[in-house]
Structures are given as structure tokens and as C-alpha cells.
Amino acid sequence: ILILGVSNVNILYEGGLLIMKKLFAVLLAVVLLMGAVSTIAFAAETSYSKADYQAVLDKLNALYGTKIRFATEEELQENGFVPESIEISPAEFEKEILNQIVVCEAANREALAASERSRSMKVDESGSGICKSSRVVTQGATYPYYDIRPVTGANVHLEAVVNNYNGYWRFSRIEDVMTTSTQSIPYPWFLAETYNYQFIDTRRTCALDLYGSTLDRYGTIVPNAYRYVEFWAGAGMGTP
């Protein structure tokens, strides 16, 4: 019969506890190592190239007959735009592009509905032009006119010449049309390329049809975007 004293029992207990602690430490190290390996493997599996995102655009263009593309370096420089790096999966990227298409189509319909008023009014003058990339101040104009109006995805800048006719300000001619976007404006941004104008309401209102594209935070362009906006000749001009 083996008889152990209290001191011997304590020694065995403490020895066993020490062994358990060592085993636990070894198991914890193994678990952490496996987690690190799986994380590295996951990171490697979720590393995508630009070709993967281009494949998404090609797929959507084939499905919907669109011409969505990435902006060229020249376009980015011209607009002073630095795109964000794409850190989402191609599937998530596809959802964002689809949302951009939806937003663009909704804004097009909204602009078309807003333009119906001008279609029913007498047109005093109409024409077209190319939007500028920066503001050009009219030199020597008798009554220089400058105003900014918001549309979905941008601010529209109009510089024109107005004159006083029987106590009313009226548009004489357009000098410059441009759009700008800032971080306070949600994506996608609207980039106007060309415009059609109409002077209506006895030339007191300038109605602009703007044609261009939208640009998202990754530098993706969706073409065939349309906006409509009206400017009043008396805005900011004071009493004639």
C-alpha cells in the first residue's frame, strides 16, 4: 500500500498543474499559428487585379448594352480627380456599378420631367456648345452674369451677359457653361461635356440641357447622363 504524505500530494498537484499550463500554452500557440496561416491564405485568395474588375464591366456591358469603362489617365488629370483604390471583391464592385446605373437612369428621368415646362414655352433663342473645364471670366462685359445651380451629382456654373430691357434683366448671350463636384456631393458625380440652351420667358430664363457621363469614386464612367437646369437672368443682379 502506497501512502503519500500531505507534502508529497502537494508536490504532485503542483507538478501536474505546471504540466497543464505548459500544454495549454503549446495549444494556444498552435491555434494562433493556424489562424495566422489561414489569414495569410485568405488574403492571398482575395487579392484581385484590375482585370478582375474590368471583367465585371465587360459582363455588365454585354448584359445591358452599356459602355461603362474606367476613366483614362488624361480624363482623370483633366478633371483633377484621384480615384480610390478598389478594396472590395468583384461581386461587391458589381453591386456598386449596378447602383451607379440605377442612380444615373433615375437622374435622367428626373431631368427629362423637369424640362417639360420649357418644351411648352415660346423659345426666343436656342443653341448649343461645349462645356468648359474651368471658369473663363468675361472681360469688358457691360453686365457680366455668373450663377451656380445644383443638379444631381454636380453644380452647374453659368457665365453669361445680360442686359436691362424695360426694367427686366434679360439674357443676351452665353459665355461659359461648366460643372464641378466636391466631396460634399455624393457619388456618382456628373461631368457635363456638351449643352443645349434655350432663352425662354422673353429671355429672362436660360434653360440648359446638359449631356455627359457620371464618375464614381473608383474612376468608373457611365456614359449617356443627362441633366436639366434653369437660370434666371435677375439672379444676383439687383435692380436694373
PDB file of C-alpha atoms in Angstrom:
ATOM      1  CA  ILE A   1       0.000   0.000   0.000  1.00  0.00           C
ATOM      2  CA  LEU A   2       1.372   3.387  -1.143  1.00  0.00           C
ATOM      3  CA  ILE A   3       0.882   6.070   1.453  1.00  0.00           C
ATOM      4  CA  LEU A   4       1.633   9.638   0.445  1.00  0.00           C
ATOM      5  CA  GLY A   5       2.106  12.465   2.876  1.00  0.00           C
ATOM      6  CA  VAL A   6       0.453  15.808   2.501  1.00  0.00           C
ATOM      7  CA  SER A   7       3.691  17.368   1.227  1.00  0.00           C
ATOM      8  CA  ASN A   8       4.057  14.703  -1.451  1.00  0.00           C
ATOM      9  CA  VAL A   9       0.456  15.205  -2.603  1.00  0.00           C
ATOM     10  CA  ASN A  10       1.060  18.940  -2.908  1.00  0.00           C
ATOM     11  CA  ILE A  11       4.181  18.308  -4.979  1.00  0.00           C
ATOM     12  CA  LEU A  12       2.281  16.013  -7.355  1.00  0.00           C
ATOM     13  CA  TYR A  13      -0.580  18.523  -7.627  1.00  0.00           C
ATOM     14  CA  GLU A  14       1.743  21.426  -8.380  1.00  0.00           C
ATOM     15  CA  GLY A  15       3.693  19.325 -10.880  1.00  0.00           C
ATOM     16  CA  GLY A  16       0.504  18.329 -12.680  1.00  0.00           C
ATOM     17  CA  LEU A  17      -0.689  21.925 -12.727  1.00  0.00           C
ATOM     18  CA  LEU A  18       2.607  23.031 -14.265  1.00  0.00           C
ATOM     19  CA  ILE A  19       2.314  20.394 -16.970  1.00  0.00           C
ATOM     20  CA  MET A  20      -1.264  21.508 -17.736  1.00  0.00           C
ATOM     21  CA  LYS A  21      -0.140  25.124 -18.045  1.00  0.00           C
ATOM     22  CA  LYS A  22       2.625  24.111 -20.465  1.00  0.00           C
ATOM     23  CA  LEU A  23       0.202  22.059 -22.539  1.00  0.00           C
ATOM     24  CA  PHE A  24      -2.267  24.947 -22.646  1.00  0.00           C
ATOM     25  CA  ALA A  25       0.490  27.321 -23.791  1.00  0.00           C
ATOM     26  CA  VAL A  26       1.505  24.927 -26.563  1.00  0.00           C
ATOM     27  CA  LEU A  27      -2.107  24.504 -27.736  1.00  0.00           C
ATOM     28  CA  LEU A  28      -2.665  28.279 -27.720  1.00  0.00           C
ATOM     29  CA  ALA A  29       0.456  28.811 -29.827  1.00  0.00           C
ATOM     30  CA  VAL A  30      -0.731  26.193 -32.326  1.00  0.00           C
ATOM     31  CA  VAL A  31      -4.174  27.821 -32.573  1.00  0.00           C
ATOM     32  CA  LEU A  32      -2.661  31.287 -33.127  1.00  0.00           C
ATOM     33  CA  LEU A  33      -0.290  29.910 -35.756  1.00  0.00           C
ATOM     34  CA  MET A  34      -3.137  28.231 -37.628  1.00  0.00           C
ATOM     35  CA  GLY A  35      -5.141  31.461 -37.506  1.00  0.00           C
ATOM     36  CA  ALA A  36      -2.218  33.432 -38.916  1.00  0.00           C
ATOM     37  CA  VAL A  37      -1.734  30.909 -41.720  1.00  0.00           C
ATOM     38  CA  SER A  38      -5.446  30.962 -42.602  1.00  0.00           C
ATOM     39  CA  THR A  39      -5.449  34.769 -42.588  1.00  0.00           C
ATOM     40  CA  ILE A  40      -2.492  34.855 -44.976  1.00  0.00           C
ATOM     41  CA  ALA A  41      -4.180  32.280 -47.198  1.00  0.00           C
ATOM     42  CA  PHE A  42      -7.441  34.286 -47.166  1.00  0.00           C
ATOM     43  CA  ALA A  43      -5.612  37.489 -48.046  1.00  0.00           C
ATOM     44  CA  ALA A  44      -3.967  35.717 -50.946  1.00  0.00           C
ATOM     45  CA  GLU A  45      -7.298  34.335 -52.135  1.00  0.00           C
ATOM     46  CA  THR A  46      -8.973  37.784 -52.017  1.00  0.00           C
ATOM     47  CA  SER A  47      -6.227  39.629 -53.907  1.00  0.00           C
ATOM     48  CA  TYR A  48      -7.743  40.859 -57.175  1.00  0.00           C
ATOM     49  CA  SER A  49      -6.267  42.586 -60.204  1.00  0.00           C
ATOM     50  CA  LYS A  50      -7.725  45.358 -62.342  1.00  0.00           C
ATOM     51  CA  ALA A  51      -8.500  42.694 -64.938  1.00  0.00           C
ATOM     52  CA  ASP A  52     -10.973  41.112 -62.491  1.00  0.00           C
ATOM     53  CA  TYR A  53     -12.874  44.407 -62.204  1.00  0.00           C
ATOM     54  CA  GLN A  54     -12.656  45.025 -65.936  1.00  0.00           C
ATOM     55  CA  ALA A  55     -14.288  41.616 -66.388  1.00  0.00           C
ATOM     56  CA  VAL A  56     -17.224  42.898 -64.285  1.00  0.00           C
ATOM     57  CA  LEU A  57     -17.619  45.920 -66.573  1.00  0.00           C
ATOM     58  CA  ASP A  58     -17.437  43.695 -69.658  1.00  0.00           C
ATOM     59  CA  LYS A  59     -20.117  41.452 -68.187  1.00  0.00           C
ATOM     60  CA  LEU A  60     -22.481  44.345 -67.405  1.00  0.00           C
ATOM     61  CA  ASN A  61     -21.903  45.954 -70.806  1.00  0.00           C
ATOM     62  CA  ALA A  62     -22.800  42.676 -72.501  1.00  0.00           C
ATOM     63  CA  LEU A  63     -25.923  42.257 -70.354  1.00  0.00           C
ATOM     64  CA  TYR A  64     -27.305  45.815 -70.556  1.00  0.00           C
ATOM     65  CA  GLY A  65     -25.813  47.140 -73.781  1.00  0.00           C
ATOM     66  CA  THR A  66     -23.954  49.879 -71.888  1.00  0.00           C
ATOM     67  CA  LYS A  67     -20.454  51.299 -72.427  1.00  0.00           C
ATOM     68  CA  ILE A  68     -19.214  51.525 -68.843  1.00  0.00           C
ATOM     69  CA  ARG A  69     -15.452  51.904 -68.559  1.00  0.00           C
ATOM     70  CA  PHE A  70     -12.603  53.128 -66.405  1.00  0.00           C
ATOM     71  CA  ALA A  71     -11.574  56.742 -66.971  1.00  0.00           C
ATOM     72  CA  THR A  72      -8.300  57.284 -68.816  1.00  0.00           C
ATOM     73  CA  GLU A  73      -5.348  58.991 -67.141  1.00  0.00           C
ATOM     74  CA  GLU A  74      -5.952  62.044 -69.325  1.00  0.00           C
ATOM     75  CA  GLU A  75      -9.582  62.279 -68.199  1.00  0.00           C
ATOM     76  CA  LEU A  76      -8.605  61.959 -64.557  1.00  0.00           C
ATOM     77  CA  GLN A  77      -5.989  64.697 -64.889  1.00  0.00           C
ATOM     78  CA  GLU A  78      -8.359  66.972 -66.806  1.00  0.00           C
ATOM     79  CA  ASN A  79     -10.931  66.744 -64.019  1.00  0.00           C
ATOM     80  CA  GLY A  80      -8.357  66.802 -61.220  1.00  0.00           C
ATOM     81  CA  PHE A  81      -9.713  63.508 -59.920  1.00  0.00           C
ATOM     82  CA  VAL A  82      -7.758  60.891 -57.961  1.00  0.00           C
ATOM     83  CA  PRO A  83      -9.730  57.617 -57.792  1.00  0.00           C
ATOM     84  CA  GLU A  84      -9.783  55.446 -54.706  1.00  0.00           C
ATOM     85  CA  SER A  85      -8.089  52.046 -54.857  1.00  0.00           C
ATOM     86  CA  ILE A  86     -10.595  49.224 -55.197  1.00  0.00           C
ATOM     87  CA  GLU A  87     -10.503  47.183 -51.989  1.00  0.00           C
ATOM     88  CA  ILE A  88     -13.726  45.252 -52.425  1.00  0.00           C
ATOM     89  CA  SER A  89     -14.447  41.981 -54.174  1.00  0.00           C
ATOM     90  CA  PRO A  90     -15.583  41.882 -57.827  1.00  0.00           C
ATOM     91  CA  ALA A  91     -19.050  40.839 -56.608  1.00  0.00           C
ATOM     92  CA  GLU A  92     -19.297  43.916 -54.369  1.00  0.00           C
ATOM     93  CA  PHE A  93     -17.888  46.059 -57.173  1.00  0.00           C
ATOM     94  CA  GLU A  94     -20.626  44.789 -59.482  1.00  0.00           C
ATOM     95  CA  LYS A  95     -23.287  45.846 -56.963  1.00  0.00           C
ATOM     96  CA  GLU A  96     -21.820  49.352 -56.783  1.00  0.00           C
ATOM     97  CA  ILE A  97     -21.755  49.706 -60.568  1.00  0.00           C
ATOM     98  CA  LEU A  98     -25.353  48.496 -60.821  1.00  0.00           C
ATOM     99  CA  ASN A  99     -26.306  51.126 -58.244  1.00  0.00           C
ATOM    100  CA  GLN A 100     -24.494  53.753 -60.301  1.00  0.00           C
ATOM    101  CA  ILE A 101     -26.531  52.753 -63.350  1.00  0.00           C
ATOM    102  CA  VAL A 102     -29.766  52.989 -61.344  1.00  0.00           C
ATOM    103  CA  VAL A 103     -28.849  56.443 -59.986  1.00  0.00           C
ATOM    104  CA  CYS A 104     -27.921  57.659 -63.469  1.00  0.00           C
ATOM    105  CA  GLU A 105     -31.166  56.444 -65.040  1.00  0.00           C
ATOM    106  CA  ALA A 106     -33.260  57.960 -62.228  1.00  0.00           C
ATOM    107  CA  ALA A 107     -31.498  61.327 -62.633  1.00  0.00           C
ATOM    108  CA  ASN A 108     -32.063  61.180 -66.398  1.00  0.00           C
ATOM    109  CA  ARG A 109     -35.794  60.633 -65.901  1.00  0.00           C
ATOM    110  CA  GLU A 110     -35.956  63.420 -63.312  1.00  0.00           C
ATOM    111  CA  ALA A 111     -34.213  65.835 -65.679  1.00  0.00           C
ATOM    112  CA  LEU A 112     -36.495  64.893 -68.563  1.00  0.00           C
ATOM    113  CA  ALA A 113     -39.577  65.540 -66.439  1.00  0.00           C
ATOM    114  CA  ALA A 114     -38.195  68.903 -65.257  1.00  0.00           C
ATOM    115  CA  SER A 115     -37.565  70.006 -68.826  1.00  0.00           C
ATOM    116  CA  GLU A 116     -41.200  69.574 -69.889  1.00  0.00           C
ATOM    117  CA  ARG A 117     -42.074  73.151 -68.860  1.00  0.00           C
ATOM    118  CA  SER A 118     -39.556  74.693 -71.232  1.00  0.00           C
ATOM    119  CA  ARG A 119     -40.753  72.490 -74.097  1.00  0.00           C
ATOM    120  CA  SER A 120     -44.175  74.127 -73.951  1.00  0.00           C
ATOM    121  CA  MET A 121     -42.914  77.722 -73.865  1.00  0.00           C
ATOM    122  CA  LYS A 122     -42.010  80.060 -76.682  1.00  0.00           C
ATOM    123  CA  VAL A 123     -38.304  79.883 -77.432  1.00  0.00           C
ATOM    124  CA  ASP A 124     -36.651  83.242 -78.060  1.00  0.00           C
ATOM    125  CA  GLU A 125     -33.255  81.781 -78.929  1.00  0.00           C
ATOM    126  CA  SER A 126     -31.603  78.386 -78.856  1.00  0.00           C
ATOM    127  CA  GLY A 127     -28.173  76.948 -79.480  1.00  0.00           C
ATOM    128  CA  SER A 128     -25.525  74.532 -78.261  1.00  0.00           C
ATOM    129  CA  GLY A 129     -21.955  74.471 -77.024  1.00  0.00           C
ATOM    130  CA  ILE A 130     -19.141  72.558 -75.380  1.00  0.00           C
ATOM    131  CA  CYS A 131     -18.770  72.747 -71.608  1.00  0.00           C
ATOM    132  CA  LYS A 132     -15.549  74.203 -70.251  1.00  0.00           C
ATOM    133  CA  SER A 133     -13.303  72.500 -67.729  1.00  0.00           C
ATOM    134  CA  SER A 134     -12.711  75.751 -65.821  1.00  0.00           C
ATOM    135  CA  ARG A 135     -14.339  79.149 -65.487  1.00  0.00           C
ATOM    136  CA  VAL A 136     -13.458  81.858 -68.001  1.00  0.00           C
ATOM    137  CA  VAL A 137     -14.311  85.368 -66.761  1.00  0.00           C
ATOM    138  CA  THR A 138     -15.879  87.601 -69.373  1.00  0.00           C
ATOM    139  CA  GLN A 139     -13.755  90.688 -69.881  1.00  0.00           C
ATOM    140  CA  GLY A 140     -15.368  94.055 -70.608  1.00  0.00           C
ATOM    141  CA  ALA A 141     -18.957  92.836 -70.390  1.00  0.00           C
ATOM    142  CA  THR A 142     -21.455  95.588 -69.593  1.00  0.00           C
ATOM    143  CA  TYR A 143     -23.433  93.351 -67.257  1.00  0.00           C
ATOM    144  CA  PRO A 144     -21.456  90.152 -66.529  1.00  0.00           C
ATOM    145  CA  TYR A 145     -23.654  87.407 -65.116  1.00  0.00           C
ATOM    146  CA  TYR A 146     -22.450  84.458 -63.042  1.00  0.00           C
ATOM    147  CA  ASP A 147     -24.545  81.950 -61.077  1.00  0.00           C
ATOM    148  CA  ILE A 148     -24.390  78.365 -59.798  1.00  0.00           C
ATOM    149  CA  ARG A 149     -27.261  75.878 -59.700  1.00  0.00           C
ATOM    150  CA  PRO A 150     -27.233  72.302 -58.325  1.00  0.00           C
ATOM    151  CA  VAL A 151     -28.154  69.158 -60.242  1.00  0.00           C
ATOM    152  CA  THR A 152     -27.796  65.515 -59.249  1.00  0.00           C
ATOM    153  CA  GLY A 153     -24.077  64.835 -58.896  1.00  0.00           C
ATOM    154  CA  ALA A 154     -22.732  68.317 -59.643  1.00  0.00           C
ATOM    155  CA  ASN A 155     -23.009  72.084 -59.516  1.00  0.00           C
ATOM    156  CA  VAL A 156     -23.653  73.849 -62.821  1.00  0.00           C
ATOM    157  CA  HIS A 157     -21.885  77.163 -63.418  1.00  0.00           C
ATOM    158  CA  LEU A 158     -23.230  79.634 -65.968  1.00  0.00           C
ATOM    159  CA  GLU A 159     -21.455  82.758 -67.093  1.00  0.00           C
ATOM    160  CA  ALA A 160     -23.380  84.956 -69.476  1.00  0.00           C
ATOM    161  CA  VAL A 161     -24.110  88.531 -70.483  1.00  0.00           C
ATOM    162  CA  VAL A 162     -27.451  90.070 -69.544  1.00  0.00           C
ATOM    163  CA  ASN A 163     -28.973  93.463 -70.344  1.00  0.00           C
ATOM    164  CA  ASN A 164     -31.692  95.677 -68.983  1.00  0.00           C
ATOM    165  CA  TYR A 165     -34.845  95.790 -71.063  1.00  0.00           C
ATOM    166  CA  ASN A 166     -37.730  97.923 -69.740  1.00  0.00           C
ATOM    167  CA  GLY A 167     -36.812  97.212 -66.131  1.00  0.00           C
ATOM    168  CA  TYR A 168     -36.105  93.488 -66.573  1.00  0.00           C
ATOM    169  CA  TRP A 169     -32.812  91.622 -66.809  1.00  0.00           C
ATOM    170  CA  ARG A 170     -32.632  89.512 -69.960  1.00  0.00           C
ATOM    171  CA  PHE A 171     -30.051  87.093 -71.299  1.00  0.00           C
ATOM    172  CA  SER A 172     -28.074  88.400 -74.211  1.00  0.00           C
ATOM    173  CA  ARG A 173     -25.598  85.528 -74.745  1.00  0.00           C
ATOM    174  CA  ILE A 174     -23.868  82.627 -73.006  1.00  0.00           C
ATOM    175  CA  GLU A 175     -20.156  82.839 -72.354  1.00  0.00           C
ATOM    176  CA  ASP A 176     -19.369  79.680 -70.429  1.00  0.00           C
ATOM    177  CA  VAL A 177     -21.006  76.537 -69.007  1.00  0.00           C
ATOM    178  CA  MET A 178     -19.228  74.090 -66.718  1.00  0.00           C
ATOM    179  CA  THR A 179     -19.883  71.579 -63.940  1.00  0.00           C
ATOM    180  CA  THR A 180     -17.932  70.963 -60.741  1.00  0.00           C
ATOM    181  CA  SER A 181     -18.211  68.388 -57.981  1.00  0.00           C
ATOM    182  CA  THR A 182     -16.811  68.382 -54.453  1.00  0.00           C
ATOM    183  CA  GLN A 183     -16.566  65.866 -51.617  1.00  0.00           C
ATOM    184  CA  SER A 184     -19.832  67.220 -50.208  1.00  0.00           C
ATOM    185  CA  ILE A 185     -21.652  65.879 -53.284  1.00  0.00           C
ATOM    186  CA  PRO A 186     -22.443  62.143 -53.147  1.00  0.00           C
ATOM    187  CA  TYR A 187     -21.103  59.828 -55.845  1.00  0.00           C
ATOM    188  CA  PRO A 188     -21.589  59.300 -58.698  1.00  0.00           C
ATOM    189  CA  TRP A 189     -20.534  62.737 -59.919  1.00  0.00           C
ATOM    190  CA  PHE A 190     -21.917  64.244 -63.108  1.00  0.00           C
ATOM    191  CA  LEU A 191     -19.463  65.516 -65.737  1.00  0.00           C
ATOM    192  CA  ALA A 192     -21.078  67.693 -68.427  1.00  0.00           C
ATOM    193  CA  GLU A 193     -19.482  67.608 -71.857  1.00  0.00           C
ATOM    194  CA  THR A 194     -21.945  69.468 -74.110  1.00  0.00           C
ATOM    195  CA  TYR A 195     -25.074  71.560 -73.663  1.00  0.00           C
ATOM    196  CA  ASN A 196     -28.106  72.867 -75.493  1.00  0.00           C
ATOM    197  CA  TYR A 197     -29.635  76.140 -74.346  1.00  0.00           C
ATOM    198  CA  GLN A 198     -32.921  77.940 -74.778  1.00  0.00           C
ATOM    199  CA  PHE A 199     -33.762  81.503 -73.805  1.00  0.00           C
ATOM    200  CA  ILE A 200     -37.421  81.435 -72.772  1.00  0.00           C
ATOM    201  CA  ASP A 201     -39.842  83.676 -70.862  1.00  0.00           C
ATOM    202  CA  THR A 202     -38.865  86.671 -73.059  1.00  0.00           C
ATOM    203  CA  ARG A 203     -35.174  85.794 -72.484  1.00  0.00           C
ATOM    204  CA  ARG A 204     -35.478  86.101 -68.701  1.00  0.00           C
ATOM    205  CA  THR A 205     -34.793  82.384 -68.237  1.00  0.00           C
ATOM    206  CA  CYS A 206     -31.968  80.269 -69.633  1.00  0.00           C
ATOM    207  CA  ALA A 207     -32.864  76.569 -69.857  1.00  0.00           C
ATOM    208  CA  LEU A 208     -29.892  74.218 -70.143  1.00  0.00           C
ATOM    209  CA  ASP A 209     -29.875  70.601 -71.296  1.00  0.00           C
ATOM    210  CA  LEU A 210     -26.574  69.060 -70.188  1.00  0.00           C
ATOM    211  CA  TYR A 211     -25.118  65.886 -71.676  1.00  0.00           C
ATOM    212  CA  GLY A 212     -22.193  63.920 -70.285  1.00  0.00           C
ATOM    213  CA  SER A 213     -21.373  61.000 -68.010  1.00  0.00           C
ATOM    214  CA  THR A 214     -21.152  60.010 -64.362  1.00  0.00           C
ATOM    215  CA  LEU A 215     -17.981  59.211 -62.453  1.00  0.00           C
ATOM    216  CA  ASP A 216     -17.780  57.084 -59.302  1.00  0.00           C
ATOM    217  CA  ARG A 217     -15.121  57.020 -56.579  1.00  0.00           C
ATOM    218  CA  TYR A 218     -13.158  54.279 -58.376  1.00  0.00           C
ATOM    219  CA  GLY A 219     -12.920  56.266 -61.608  1.00  0.00           C
ATOM    220  CA  THR A 220     -15.637  54.279 -63.374  1.00  0.00           C
ATOM    221  CA  ILE A 221     -17.531  56.179 -66.072  1.00  0.00           C
ATOM    222  CA  VAL A 222     -21.159  55.551 -67.065  1.00  0.00           C
ATOM    223  CA  PRO A 223     -21.960  57.487 -70.269  1.00  0.00           C
ATOM    224  CA  ASN A 224     -25.239  58.937 -71.561  1.00  0.00           C
ATOM    225  CA  ALA A 225     -26.036  61.022 -68.474  1.00  0.00           C
ATOM    226  CA  TYR A 226     -28.469  63.931 -68.830  1.00  0.00           C
ATOM    227  CA  ARG A 227     -29.306  66.881 -66.576  1.00  0.00           C
ATOM    228  CA  TYR A 228     -31.584  69.884 -66.884  1.00  0.00           C
ATOM    229  CA  VAL A 229     -31.369  73.219 -65.078  1.00  0.00           C
ATOM    230  CA  GLU A 230     -32.790  76.736 -65.396  1.00  0.00           C
ATOM    231  CA  PHE A 231     -31.125  80.066 -64.633  1.00  0.00           C
ATOM    232  CA  TRP A 232     -32.930  83.369 -64.056  1.00  0.00           C
ATOM    233  CA  ALA A 233     -31.357  86.486 -65.560  1.00  0.00           C
ATOM    234  CA  GLY A 234     -32.063  88.589 -62.483  1.00  0.00           C
ATOM    235  CA  ALA A 235     -30.321  86.260 -60.015  1.00  0.00           C
ATOM    236  CA  GLY A 236     -27.829  88.316 -58.031  1.00  0.00           C
ATOM    237  CA  MET A 237     -28.054  91.241 -60.444  1.00  0.00           C
ATOM    238  CA  GLY A 238     -30.055  93.625 -58.252  1.00  0.00           C
ATOM    239  CA  THR A 239     -32.405  96.307 -59.593  1.00  0.00           C
ATOM    240  CA  PRO A 240     -31.725  97.225 -63.246  1.00  0.00           C
TER     241      PRO A 240
END
